[in-house]
PDB file of C-alpha atoms in Angstrom:
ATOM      1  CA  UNK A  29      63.492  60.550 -61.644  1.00  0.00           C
ATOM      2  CA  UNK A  30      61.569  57.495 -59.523  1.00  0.00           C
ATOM      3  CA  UNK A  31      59.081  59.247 -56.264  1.00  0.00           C
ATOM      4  CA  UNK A  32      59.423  57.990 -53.311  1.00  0.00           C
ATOM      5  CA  UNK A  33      57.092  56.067 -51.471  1.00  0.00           C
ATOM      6  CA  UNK A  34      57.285  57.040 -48.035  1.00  0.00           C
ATOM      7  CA  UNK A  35      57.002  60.662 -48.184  1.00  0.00           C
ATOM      8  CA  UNK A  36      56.854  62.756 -45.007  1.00  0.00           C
ATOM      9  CA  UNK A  37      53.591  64.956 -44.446  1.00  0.00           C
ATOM     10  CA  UNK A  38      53.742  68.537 -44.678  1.00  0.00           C
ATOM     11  CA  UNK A  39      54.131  70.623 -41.462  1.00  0.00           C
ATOM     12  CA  UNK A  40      50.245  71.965 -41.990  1.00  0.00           C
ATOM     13  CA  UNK A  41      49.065  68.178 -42.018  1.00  0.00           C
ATOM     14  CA  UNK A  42      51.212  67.418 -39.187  1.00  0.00           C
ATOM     15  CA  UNK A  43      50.284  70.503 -37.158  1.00  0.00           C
ATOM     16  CA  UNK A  44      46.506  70.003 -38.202  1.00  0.00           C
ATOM     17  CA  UNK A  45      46.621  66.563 -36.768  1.00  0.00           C
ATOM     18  CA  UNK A  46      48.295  67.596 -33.467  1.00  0.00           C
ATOM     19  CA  UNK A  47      45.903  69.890 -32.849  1.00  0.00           C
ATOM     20  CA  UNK A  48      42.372  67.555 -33.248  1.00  0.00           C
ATOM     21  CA  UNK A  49      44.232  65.006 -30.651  1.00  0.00           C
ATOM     22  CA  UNK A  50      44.957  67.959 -28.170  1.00  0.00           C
ATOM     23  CA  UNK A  51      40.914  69.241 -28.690  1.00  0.00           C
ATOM     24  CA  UNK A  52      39.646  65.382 -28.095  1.00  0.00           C
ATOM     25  CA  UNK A  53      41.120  65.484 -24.761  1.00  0.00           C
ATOM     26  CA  UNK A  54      38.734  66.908 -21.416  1.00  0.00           C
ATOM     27  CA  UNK A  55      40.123  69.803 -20.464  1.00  0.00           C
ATOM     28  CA  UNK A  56      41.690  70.665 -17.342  1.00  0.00           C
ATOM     29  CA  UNK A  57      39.723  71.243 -14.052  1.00  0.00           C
ATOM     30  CA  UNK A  58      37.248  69.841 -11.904  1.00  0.00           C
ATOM     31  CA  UNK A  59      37.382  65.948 -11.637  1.00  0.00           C
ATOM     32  CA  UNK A  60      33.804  63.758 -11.775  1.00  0.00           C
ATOM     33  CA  UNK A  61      33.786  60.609 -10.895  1.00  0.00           C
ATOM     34  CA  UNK A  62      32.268  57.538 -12.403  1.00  0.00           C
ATOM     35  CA  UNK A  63      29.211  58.306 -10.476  1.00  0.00           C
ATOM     36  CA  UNK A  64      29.324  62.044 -11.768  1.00  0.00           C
ATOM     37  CA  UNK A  65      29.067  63.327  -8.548  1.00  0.00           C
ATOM     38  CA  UNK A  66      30.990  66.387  -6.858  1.00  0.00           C
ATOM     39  CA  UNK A  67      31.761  67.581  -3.192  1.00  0.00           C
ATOM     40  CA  UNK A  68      28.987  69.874  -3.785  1.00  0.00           C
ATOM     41  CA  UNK A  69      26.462  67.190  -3.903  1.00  0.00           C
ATOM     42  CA  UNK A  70      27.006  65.235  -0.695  1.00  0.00           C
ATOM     43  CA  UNK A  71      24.310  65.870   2.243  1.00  0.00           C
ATOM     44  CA  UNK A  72      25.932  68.316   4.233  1.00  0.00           C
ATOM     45  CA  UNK A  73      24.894  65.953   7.534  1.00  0.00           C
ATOM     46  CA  UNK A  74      27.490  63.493   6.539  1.00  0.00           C
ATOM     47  CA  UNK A  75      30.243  65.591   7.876  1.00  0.00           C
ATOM     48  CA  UNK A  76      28.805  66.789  11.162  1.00  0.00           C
ATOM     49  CA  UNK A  77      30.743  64.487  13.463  1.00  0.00           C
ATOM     50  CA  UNK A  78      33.982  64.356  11.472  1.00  0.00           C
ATOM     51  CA  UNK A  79      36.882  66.088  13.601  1.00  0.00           C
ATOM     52  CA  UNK A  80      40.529  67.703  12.856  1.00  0.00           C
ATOM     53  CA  UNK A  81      43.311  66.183  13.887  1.00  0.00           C
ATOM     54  CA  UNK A  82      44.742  68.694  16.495  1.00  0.00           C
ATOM     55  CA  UNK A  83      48.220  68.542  14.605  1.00  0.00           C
ATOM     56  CA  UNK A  84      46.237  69.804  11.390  1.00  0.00           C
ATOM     57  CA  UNK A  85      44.765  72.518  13.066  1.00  0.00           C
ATOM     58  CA  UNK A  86      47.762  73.217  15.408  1.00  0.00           C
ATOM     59  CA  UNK A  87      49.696  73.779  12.027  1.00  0.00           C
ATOM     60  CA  UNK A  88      46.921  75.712   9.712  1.00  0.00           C
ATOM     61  CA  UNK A  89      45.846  78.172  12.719  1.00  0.00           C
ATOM     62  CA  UNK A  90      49.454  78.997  13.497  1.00  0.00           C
ATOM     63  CA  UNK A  91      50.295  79.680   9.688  1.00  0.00           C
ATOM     64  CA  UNK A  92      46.975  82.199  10.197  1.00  0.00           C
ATOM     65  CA  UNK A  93      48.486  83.759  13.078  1.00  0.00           C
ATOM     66  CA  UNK A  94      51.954  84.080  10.802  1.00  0.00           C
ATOM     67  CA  UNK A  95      49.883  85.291   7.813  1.00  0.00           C
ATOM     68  CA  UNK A  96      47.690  88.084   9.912  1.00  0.00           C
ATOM     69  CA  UNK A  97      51.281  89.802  11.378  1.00  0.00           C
ATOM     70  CA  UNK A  98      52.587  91.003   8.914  1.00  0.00           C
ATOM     71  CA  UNK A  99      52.771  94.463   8.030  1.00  0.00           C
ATOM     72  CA  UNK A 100      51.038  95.180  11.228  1.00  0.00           C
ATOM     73  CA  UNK A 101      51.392  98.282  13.481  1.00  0.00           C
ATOM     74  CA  UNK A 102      51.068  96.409  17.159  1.00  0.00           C
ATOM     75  CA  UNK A 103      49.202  94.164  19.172  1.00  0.00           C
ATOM     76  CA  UNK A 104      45.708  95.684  18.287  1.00  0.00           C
ATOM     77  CA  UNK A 105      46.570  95.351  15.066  1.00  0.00           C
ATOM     78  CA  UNK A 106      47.091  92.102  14.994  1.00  0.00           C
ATOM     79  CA  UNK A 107      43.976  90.877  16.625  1.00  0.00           C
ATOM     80  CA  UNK A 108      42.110  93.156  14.553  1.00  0.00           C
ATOM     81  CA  UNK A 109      42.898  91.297  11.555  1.00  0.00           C
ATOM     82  CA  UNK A 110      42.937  87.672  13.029  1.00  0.00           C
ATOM     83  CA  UNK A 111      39.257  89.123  14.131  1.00  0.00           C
ATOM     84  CA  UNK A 112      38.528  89.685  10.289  1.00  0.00           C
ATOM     85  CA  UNK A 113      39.549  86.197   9.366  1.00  0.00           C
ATOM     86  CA  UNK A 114      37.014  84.962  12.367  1.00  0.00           C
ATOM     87  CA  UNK A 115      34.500  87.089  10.974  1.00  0.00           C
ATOM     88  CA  UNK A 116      32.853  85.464   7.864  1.00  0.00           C
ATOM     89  CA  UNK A 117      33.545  81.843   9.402  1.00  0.00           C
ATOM     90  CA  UNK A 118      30.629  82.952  12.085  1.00  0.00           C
ATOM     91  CA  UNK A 119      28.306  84.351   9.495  1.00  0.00           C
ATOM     92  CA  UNK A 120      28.332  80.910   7.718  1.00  0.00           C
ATOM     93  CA  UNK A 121      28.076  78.540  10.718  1.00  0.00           C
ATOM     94  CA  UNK A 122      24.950  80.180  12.159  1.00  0.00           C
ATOM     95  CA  UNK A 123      22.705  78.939   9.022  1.00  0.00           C
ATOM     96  CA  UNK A 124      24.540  75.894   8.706  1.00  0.00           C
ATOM     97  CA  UNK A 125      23.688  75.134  11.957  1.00  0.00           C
ATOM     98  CA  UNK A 126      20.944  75.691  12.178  1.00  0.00           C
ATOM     99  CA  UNK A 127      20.108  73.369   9.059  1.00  0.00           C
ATOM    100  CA  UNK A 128      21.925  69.707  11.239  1.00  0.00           C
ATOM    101  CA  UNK A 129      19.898  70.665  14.152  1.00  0.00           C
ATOM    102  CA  UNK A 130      17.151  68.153  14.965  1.00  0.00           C
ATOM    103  CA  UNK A 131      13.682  70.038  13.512  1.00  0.00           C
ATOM    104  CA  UNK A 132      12.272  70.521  16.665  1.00  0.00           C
ATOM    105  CA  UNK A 133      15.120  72.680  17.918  1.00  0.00           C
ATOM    106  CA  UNK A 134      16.427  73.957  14.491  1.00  0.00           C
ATOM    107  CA  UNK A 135      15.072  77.857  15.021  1.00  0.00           C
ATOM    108  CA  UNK A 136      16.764  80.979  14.705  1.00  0.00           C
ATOM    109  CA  UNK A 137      17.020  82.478  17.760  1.00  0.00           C
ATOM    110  CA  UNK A 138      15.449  86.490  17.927  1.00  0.00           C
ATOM    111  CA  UNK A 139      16.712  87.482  21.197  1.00  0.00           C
ATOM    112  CA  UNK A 140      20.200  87.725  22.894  1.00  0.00           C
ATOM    113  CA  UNK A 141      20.424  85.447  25.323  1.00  0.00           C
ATOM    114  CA  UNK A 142      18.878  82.252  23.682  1.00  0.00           C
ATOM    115  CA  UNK A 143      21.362  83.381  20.852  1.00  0.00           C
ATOM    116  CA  UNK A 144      24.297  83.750  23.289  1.00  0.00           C
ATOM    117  CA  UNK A 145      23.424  80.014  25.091  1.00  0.00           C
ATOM    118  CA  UNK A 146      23.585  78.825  21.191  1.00  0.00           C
ATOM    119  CA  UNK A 147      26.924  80.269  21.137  1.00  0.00           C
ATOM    120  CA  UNK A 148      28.078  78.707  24.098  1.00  0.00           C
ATOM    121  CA  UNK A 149      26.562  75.276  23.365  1.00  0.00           C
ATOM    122  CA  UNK A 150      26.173  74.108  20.370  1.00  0.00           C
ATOM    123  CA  UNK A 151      28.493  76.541  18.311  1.00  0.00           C
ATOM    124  CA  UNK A 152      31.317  75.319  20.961  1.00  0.00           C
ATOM    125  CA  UNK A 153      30.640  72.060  21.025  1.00  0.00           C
ATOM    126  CA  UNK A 154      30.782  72.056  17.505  1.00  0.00           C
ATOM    127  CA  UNK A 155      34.065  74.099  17.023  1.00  0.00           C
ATOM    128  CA  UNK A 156      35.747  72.751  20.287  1.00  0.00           C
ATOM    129  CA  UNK A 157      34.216  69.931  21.655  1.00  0.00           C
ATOM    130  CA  UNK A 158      32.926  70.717  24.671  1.00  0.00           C
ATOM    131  CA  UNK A 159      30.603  73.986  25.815  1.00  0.00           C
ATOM    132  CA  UNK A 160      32.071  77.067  26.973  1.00  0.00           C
ATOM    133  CA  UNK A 161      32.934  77.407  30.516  1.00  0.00           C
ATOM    134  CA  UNK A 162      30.884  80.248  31.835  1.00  0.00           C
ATOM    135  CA  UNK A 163      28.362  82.808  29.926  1.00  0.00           C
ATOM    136  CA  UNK A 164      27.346  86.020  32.195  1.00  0.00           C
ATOM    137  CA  UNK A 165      25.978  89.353  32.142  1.00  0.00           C
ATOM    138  CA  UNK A 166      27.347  92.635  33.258  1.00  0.00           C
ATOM    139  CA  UNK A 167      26.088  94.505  36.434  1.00  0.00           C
ATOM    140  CA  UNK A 168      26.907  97.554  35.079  1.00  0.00           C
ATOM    141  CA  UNK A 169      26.499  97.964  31.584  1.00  0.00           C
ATOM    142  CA  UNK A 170      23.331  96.240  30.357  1.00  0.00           C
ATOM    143  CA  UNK A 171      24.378  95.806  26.383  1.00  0.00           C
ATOM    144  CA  UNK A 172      27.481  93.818  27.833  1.00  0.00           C
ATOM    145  CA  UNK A 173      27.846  90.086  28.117  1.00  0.00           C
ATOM    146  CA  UNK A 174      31.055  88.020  28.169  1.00  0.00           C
ATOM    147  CA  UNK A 175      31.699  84.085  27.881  1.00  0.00           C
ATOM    148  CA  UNK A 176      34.682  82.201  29.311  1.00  0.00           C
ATOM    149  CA  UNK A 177      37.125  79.557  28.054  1.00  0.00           C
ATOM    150  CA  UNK A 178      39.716  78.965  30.749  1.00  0.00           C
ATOM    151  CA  UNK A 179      41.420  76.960  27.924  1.00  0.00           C
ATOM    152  CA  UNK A 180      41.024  78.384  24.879  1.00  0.00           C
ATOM    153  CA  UNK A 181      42.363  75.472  21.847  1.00  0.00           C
ATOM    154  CA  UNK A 182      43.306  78.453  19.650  1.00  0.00           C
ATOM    155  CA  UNK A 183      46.205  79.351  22.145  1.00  0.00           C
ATOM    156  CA  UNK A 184      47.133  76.384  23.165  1.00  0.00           C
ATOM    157  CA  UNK A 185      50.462  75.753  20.579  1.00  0.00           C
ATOM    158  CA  UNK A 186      50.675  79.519  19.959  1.00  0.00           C
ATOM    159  CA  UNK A 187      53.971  80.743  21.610  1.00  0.00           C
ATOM    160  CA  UNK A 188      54.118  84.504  22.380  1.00  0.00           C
ATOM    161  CA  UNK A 189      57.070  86.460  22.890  1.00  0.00           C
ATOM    162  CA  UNK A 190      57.737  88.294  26.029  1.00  0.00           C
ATOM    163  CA  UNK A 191      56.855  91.915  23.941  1.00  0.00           C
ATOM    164  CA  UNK A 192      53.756  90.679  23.121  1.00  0.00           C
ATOM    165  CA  UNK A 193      52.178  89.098  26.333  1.00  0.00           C
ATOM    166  CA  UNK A 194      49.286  90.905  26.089  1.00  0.00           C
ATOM    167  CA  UNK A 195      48.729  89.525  22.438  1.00  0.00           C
ATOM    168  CA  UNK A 196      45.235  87.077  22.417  1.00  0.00           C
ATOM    169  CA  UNK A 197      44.972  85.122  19.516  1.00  0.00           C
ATOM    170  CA  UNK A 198      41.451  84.136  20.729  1.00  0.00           C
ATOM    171  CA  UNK A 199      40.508  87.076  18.688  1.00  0.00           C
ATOM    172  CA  UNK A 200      40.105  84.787  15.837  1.00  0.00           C
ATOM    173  CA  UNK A 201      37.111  83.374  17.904  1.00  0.00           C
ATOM    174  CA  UNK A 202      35.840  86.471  18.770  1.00  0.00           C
ATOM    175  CA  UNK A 203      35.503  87.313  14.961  1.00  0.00           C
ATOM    176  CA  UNK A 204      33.482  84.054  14.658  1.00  0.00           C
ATOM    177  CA  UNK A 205      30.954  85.262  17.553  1.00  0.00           C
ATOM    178  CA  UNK A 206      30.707  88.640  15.932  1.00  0.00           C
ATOM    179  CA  UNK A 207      29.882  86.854  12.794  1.00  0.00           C
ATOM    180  CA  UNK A 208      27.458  84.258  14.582  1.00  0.00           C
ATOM    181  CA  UNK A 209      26.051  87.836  15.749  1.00  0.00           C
ATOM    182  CA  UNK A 210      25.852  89.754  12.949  1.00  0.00           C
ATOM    183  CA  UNK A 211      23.904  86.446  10.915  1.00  0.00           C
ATOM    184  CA  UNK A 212      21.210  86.369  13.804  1.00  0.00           C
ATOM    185  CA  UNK A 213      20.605  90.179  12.831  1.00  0.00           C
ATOM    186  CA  UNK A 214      21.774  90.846  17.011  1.00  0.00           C
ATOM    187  CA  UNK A 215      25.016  93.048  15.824  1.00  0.00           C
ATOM    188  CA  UNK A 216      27.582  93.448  18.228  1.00  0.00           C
ATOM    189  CA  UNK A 217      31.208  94.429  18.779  1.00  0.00           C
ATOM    190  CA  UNK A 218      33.221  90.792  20.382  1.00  0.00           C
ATOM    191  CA  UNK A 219      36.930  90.920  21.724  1.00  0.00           C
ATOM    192  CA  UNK A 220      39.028  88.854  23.614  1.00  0.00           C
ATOM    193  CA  UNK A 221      41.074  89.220  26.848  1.00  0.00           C
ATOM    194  CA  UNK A 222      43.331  87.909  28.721  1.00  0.00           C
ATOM    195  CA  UNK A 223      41.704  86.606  32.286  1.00  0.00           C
ATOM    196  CA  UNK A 224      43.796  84.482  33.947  1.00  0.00           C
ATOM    197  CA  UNK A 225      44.160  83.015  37.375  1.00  0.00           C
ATOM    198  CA  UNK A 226      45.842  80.732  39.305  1.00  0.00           C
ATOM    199  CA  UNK A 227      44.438  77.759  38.505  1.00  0.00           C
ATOM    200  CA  UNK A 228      43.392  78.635  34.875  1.00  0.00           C
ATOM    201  CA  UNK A 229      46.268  81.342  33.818  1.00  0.00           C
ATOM    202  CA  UNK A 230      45.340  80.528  29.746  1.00  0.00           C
ATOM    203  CA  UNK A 231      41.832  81.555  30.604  1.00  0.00           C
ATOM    204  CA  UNK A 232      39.863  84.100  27.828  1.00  0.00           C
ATOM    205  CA  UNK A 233      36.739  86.249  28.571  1.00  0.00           C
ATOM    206  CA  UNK A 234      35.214  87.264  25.511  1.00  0.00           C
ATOM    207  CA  UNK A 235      33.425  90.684  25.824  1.00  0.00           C
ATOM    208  CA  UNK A 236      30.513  91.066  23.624  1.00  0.00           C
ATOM    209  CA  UNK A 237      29.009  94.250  23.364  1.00  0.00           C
ATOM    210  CA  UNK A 238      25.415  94.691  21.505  1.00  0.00           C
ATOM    211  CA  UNK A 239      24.283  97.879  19.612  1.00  0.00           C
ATOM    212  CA  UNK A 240      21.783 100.242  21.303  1.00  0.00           C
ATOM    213  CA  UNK A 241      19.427  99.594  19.076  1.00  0.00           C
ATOM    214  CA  UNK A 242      19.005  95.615  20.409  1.00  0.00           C
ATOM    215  CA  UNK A 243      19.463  96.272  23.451  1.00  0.00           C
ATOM    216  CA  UNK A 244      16.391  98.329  22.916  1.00  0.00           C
ATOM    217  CA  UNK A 245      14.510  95.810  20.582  1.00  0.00           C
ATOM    218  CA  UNK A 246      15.072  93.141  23.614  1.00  0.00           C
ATOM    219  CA  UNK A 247      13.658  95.405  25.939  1.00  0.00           C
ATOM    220  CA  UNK A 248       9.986  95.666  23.664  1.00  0.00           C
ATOM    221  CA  UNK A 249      10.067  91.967  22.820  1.00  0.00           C
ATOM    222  CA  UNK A 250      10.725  90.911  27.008  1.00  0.00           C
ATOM    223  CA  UNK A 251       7.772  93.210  27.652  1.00  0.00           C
ATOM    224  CA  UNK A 252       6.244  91.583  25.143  1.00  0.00           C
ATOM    225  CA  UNK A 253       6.819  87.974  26.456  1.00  0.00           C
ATOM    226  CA  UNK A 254       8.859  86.757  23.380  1.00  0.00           C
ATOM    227  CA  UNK A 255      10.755  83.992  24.718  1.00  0.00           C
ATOM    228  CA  UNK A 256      12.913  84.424  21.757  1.00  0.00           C
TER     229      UNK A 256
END
């Protein structure tokens, strides 16, 4: 009996050979680039005057908003958790910050209201464009502070039903002061309401309200003469 010539390799071979092409291959995952950089190593300056399309965020913040009601109970509810979402967005943008300010104006502030002008300048401008509309104090209740936004962009292409008029999706914002708060070590409870008039009938006061314990703190470092 002749042998063939062209005999097929056994399954093992085959299987064997499959197997070291598959394991030469680069796994699956992150992709470098020829110059083997990543995202994580470009200077975090290069992206400080880049902007978001208003469509983009028009779409992304109302999926949020679609995300955060479920399963809720009400209204309170809701902006409770669209708070939460706010929340660690604050705590991150307070250092970072901090670190694209110029030097000479790149400190931390340590008392409220040179914290509370950051919020209202540069963390707006940075978030919205432009600085809040109006930052005050209450005559009555000396933890209290609110800032105003007679246009808030976070309502803008929000639509609420008739039910839920009293719904503020600005709460989302308010998480992101509490947060900006919280990461200046000036903790404080933030919400949003509904305050508007003729002229601006969108407009938002956000009520912050600090913990007795700075409220007390900013009492020894004014007598002090801490500018803060």
């Amino acid at each position: 009996m002749s042998t063939s010539h062209g005999a097929k390799p056994s399954p093992s071979s085959a299987a064997s050979s499959t197997f070291s092409h598959r394991s030469s291959q680069p796994a699956p995952g992150l992709r470098t680039p020829s110059n083997r950089k990543t995202i994580y190593d470009r200077n975090l300056n290069r992206t400080r005057t880049a902007e978001l399309s208003r469509a983009s965020f028009a779409y992304l913040f109302s999926e949020m908003v679609s995300y955060a009601q479920k399963r809720v109970t009400g209204i309170q509810d809701l902006e409770r958790r669209l708070n939460e979402q706010g929340y660690p967005l604050g705590l991150r943008l307070l250092p970072l910050l901090l670190y694209r300010a110029p030097p000479r104006t790149a400190t931390r502030p340590t008392r409220i209201l040179p914290l509370l002008q950051f919020i209202t300048t540069t963390l707006w401008k940075h978030l919205f464009g432009r600085p809040a509309d109006a930052l005050e104090r209450s005559s009555t209740n000396e933890d209290e502070y609110m800032i105003s936004d007679n246009e808030p962009l976070v309502n803008m292409y929000i639509s609420v039903p008739k039910e839920m008029n009293q719904l503020n999706c600005a709460a989302y914002v308010a998480g992101i002061i509490e947060g900006v708060c919280d990461a200046g070590q000036m903790t404080a409870a933030v919400s949003a309401h509904n305050g508007g008039t003729e002229m601006w009938p969108g407009k938002t006061v956000f009520l912050i309200r600090f913990e007795a314990g700075i409220v007390e703190r900013e009492g020894i470092l004014e007598g002090k003469g801490v500018a803060g």
